Each structure stands twice: as C-alpha cells, then as structure tokens.
Amino acid sequence: MGVARDRALMREAIALAERGRGRVEPNPRVGCVLARDDEIVGRGWHADFGGPHAEVAALRDAGERARGATAFVTLEPCSTTGKTPPCTEALVAAGVARVVYAAVDPNPDHAGRADAVLEGHGIEVRRGLLAEEAEGLLDDFRLALGRDRPWVVLKWASTLDGRIATVTGDSKWITGEAARLEVHRERARCRGILVGIGTVLADDPELTTRGVPGPNPRRYVLDPGLRTPETARLLDVAAAPTTLFCAPDADASRKSALEERGVAVVAVGPSERGLDLEAVLREIQGRDRVGRLLVEGGARVLGSFVRERRFDQARVFLAPRLLAASDARPALEGPTLEHMREALDLELLESGTLGGDLRLELRPRRD
C-alpha cells in the first residue's frame, strides 16, 4: 500500500471512531480498519463503554481475512488488561502482519508499550500517521485521566417547555417508546445510576436495564435522612447492588437495618443544599470503580449537578408537546438567578430524533 492509501484508510478509521461519541466516554473514541491487498476486509469502532474495543470489532468483522492484513487504528492498541483483554493479544492471535496507528495512548499504563509487544511477535509497526487529526478523539479521555470521580452523564426527558410532570405528578409518558428504550441502553453503558430520595418516594423505581442487552447498573440514592421505604424495589439487592448516601447524623438503627438487608449505607458531609456531591462521586469511584455514572433525577438532584458544574455530558429527550402550566413540575430546580450571565453555556455535540422525540447530546462548554 502507498502512503496516500494509508492516509485514506486512517481517515476512514477516524470517521468510524466518531460513531462512539456520547456512548464510550470516559473511554477514548477509537476506530479501526483492516485492509489486505488494497481491499478493506474489516471495520470496527468502540461502540459502548465497557464493550469490545475497535480492534476486536474489526477483527470479528474480518474473520479469517484478518490474517496477513494491515490494521489502521486511531489510537495505540492497548497492551494491558482492563475491562477487556489487551488488543495487542487479539491482533497477534489473528495473524495481522502490520499495525499503523495514529496517536500514542495518553494513559501512562499503555503509552508506547504496544510497539514492543507487536514487534516482538514479528508485526511491523508504524506510529503517528495523521496523529494531529486523531488527537481530537482523545479530548474527553485526557480530561478524565487521573480524576477521582466518574464520568457523569445527566439525563432527563421533558416537554418542549421543560416540564417533566403535571402538578399531580403524572408523567407517563412524556416521551415515546423509542426514547425510553434509549434510556435503558444508556443504563447498560453505565456502571452506576444515581437518583435522589424524592424520585424514590414518588416513583419507586427499580433502576434496572430492561428491553436491551446489558447488565444492571449499581444503584445509588442521595438520601440524607434514610427515608427510603422498606418496601422500595431498589432495596432488592439481588437485582443489583444498592448504596444509600446519608448525612452523618442519620438514624443509626435505620442504617443497621438497611445494612442487614445487604444495602450499603455511606455517610458523607453536607453542602449548601444537601449532601456533598464531590464526596459522593469520590466514594462511588473509590469504592466501586464506577467509571461512568448516569444521573436520572429528580429535578433538585439534576439542578445541583448543573449548579455545581459536576457533570460531563447531558442527554436530553424533548417531546413535541407543551403543558403551558406554571404549576407543572420542571426538569431542573435550583436557586433564583438574576442575570443571564449566570447561566451555564452548553455545547451541542449531536442531535437527532427517536420516534417523534428530539434527542440532544450536550456538554458544558469548554473555554
């Protein structure tokens, strides 16, 4: 293959990598193309957090045609075991003859190690092809490296005028079936899901994954006074582990009773309007190694994460309907603001429709 052909194939790998946007963070977006004799024999990309890496997806697509092929990868193949086995091992086992990658892995556990592993098995390696173009795929990954909290995804579904329920609490259903199914896909991508005690008391949710393949996330509740009812469905830890975050002065006997049922109860300090969110997030990552956390509500909890700027993405579903009622319940609640300059600016990453609903992928604007 010539240099021009190599560059064209790497650009295709970069385009494939972008398909993972919004679904793999804080992992990097990665794409891979396998080619042999100027023919593409396999394509793959990292599609879901915790799912197969791009190289593995491309090798599966190629099958036996991967033997003797060249792999074009946007990021140095991983060489250590994480949520999945090393991609270097997969490339060696498949009989790939050559690996061309764009960017060196910024993770110090991996950086530069792939070359020695691959070359030790007789595979030719070239690094740095279109590295500058591939660097943009790593922005979120670099941001998350070394942090002591999960990647936080906020989710809410509302009417066009920002309402999630009528004054009576009726909210079934704001969005259509396709949008609701996508929420369950997001739950399957995340290692944890968090709500406030208000949501537990109002809806008695299970917070499990339904209708799509994937594991149930760990469940977390901000419950300062340990008011979660004994009959709450999420206290069934056979479905998924459950942790309640409470205030230091929460009732000790109630705490013991919950722990006897297998529920973890963790006390954290207070903040101005509730529990210390940063302490909660550190506990979630430190105790359970949760890399991606979905925050589903309610309005006060979502408002707190927004107000304190403690989130990385927002996935918003807007139904084409209006309540136009001042007493209908808002999607987010917070303190009174007097000036528009106090608003949080968001960057629109992606938009589309699901059924009849609008889907928005956003993140806080980075200056």
Steps between C-alpha positions, in 0.01 A plus 500: 500500500621851425511799733188656347308175547617473861381851571160433342452186708597682821250773422233233465602365842467852646150530352406164653628613839260793504207257507579435865449863604279528805503127565854406603620786718716517706662233278653638179318489170694255280454369148674218312518393135657172385628492143679241287616543141330842482167344604327585826419172675379625837368810675438567866465772762462523875121518521414483872673565830633167625435331164744354247779728383522612138772249411297207632189619316696530173661156545157347553377673186796370299511144633768291327569781255685684781800266460776689321303826504601850612310653791447878488408618852442854621661426839789283610356152576469433873757261642361439851185334630222737603129438448605292198815301409788684326440585136864422425426137587198496271701642209779246551255208524324609180825494302503869405822583314518877552354757740478871420368725774453875529524618861707364786282398795509784758435246777844444658412133559490447124702779339761362263475139616312366199798538264722262694221245548401494133852514362597220735254283306633603160232761427616815320394819684467857380389773739393861452308485171249792510569537872381861509166409340450215747587707808152653506356157577687501832382828655254340741738216581777742593256701712400193699848354552612524860168630635359349817137509390294326229405643164157646580215488248182692582177379343154645492192487280262794486241682297617782276429747782729308735240318709522141624160454666170671570422652838370160613822326406361329190790438260410183307599539236672818392710339227430208269616141518813552288636770732421293809683203350804720434506590869531129582786471250673783685445320829670195351799717398541638850643322803283699738174697514410768755175661610377701796266390776219704343504275193497188718200624702307619194567218251640197689736429207697179451780681310580187300566438131197369313428422136866517389802275555740601772554488875307686766692801632588544865235716665566808712253718690561838662299446817623731779241385755478133393137536399509224238198278582559139603280397207702691239578281202860614473571350843486160330876458465457173309430714192800733548705642788344804669674776696326774697690821578385660821592783736739425789216543752261253328320253727747226604236231549356565154852479358557161668168363374585596143847351522353172625310482171825535305460870421814712534447819702767769474502824697640810330519859611245768414514776241297817468190324361546134590778246500853576380484386137876493454534269802222279362673472162836419659336223702329354191824478308721404792274231646350350188731606215209653310641677195173626350206614715150582376307759703127472431346739750295641643490869425687611814777245450543588133494869590772445761729324252448780250541779755824350636629416147555138598405331176665420167209427267126555483262281303168678458183368340238758400144397420311714246233601748430793733346508845502882519415484869694699759435234764633211288822350633827618342782272384757688710467702818743739660541837668372821351729664246485868417731529200537309174878500547445250782368241253712197414585488131485158334654370180273300269688189393228314317128515434246271340159348539377181664149417396325835526734641766807720473829370647780738600857413601668788685794581725611806697673742269877485537680832467 
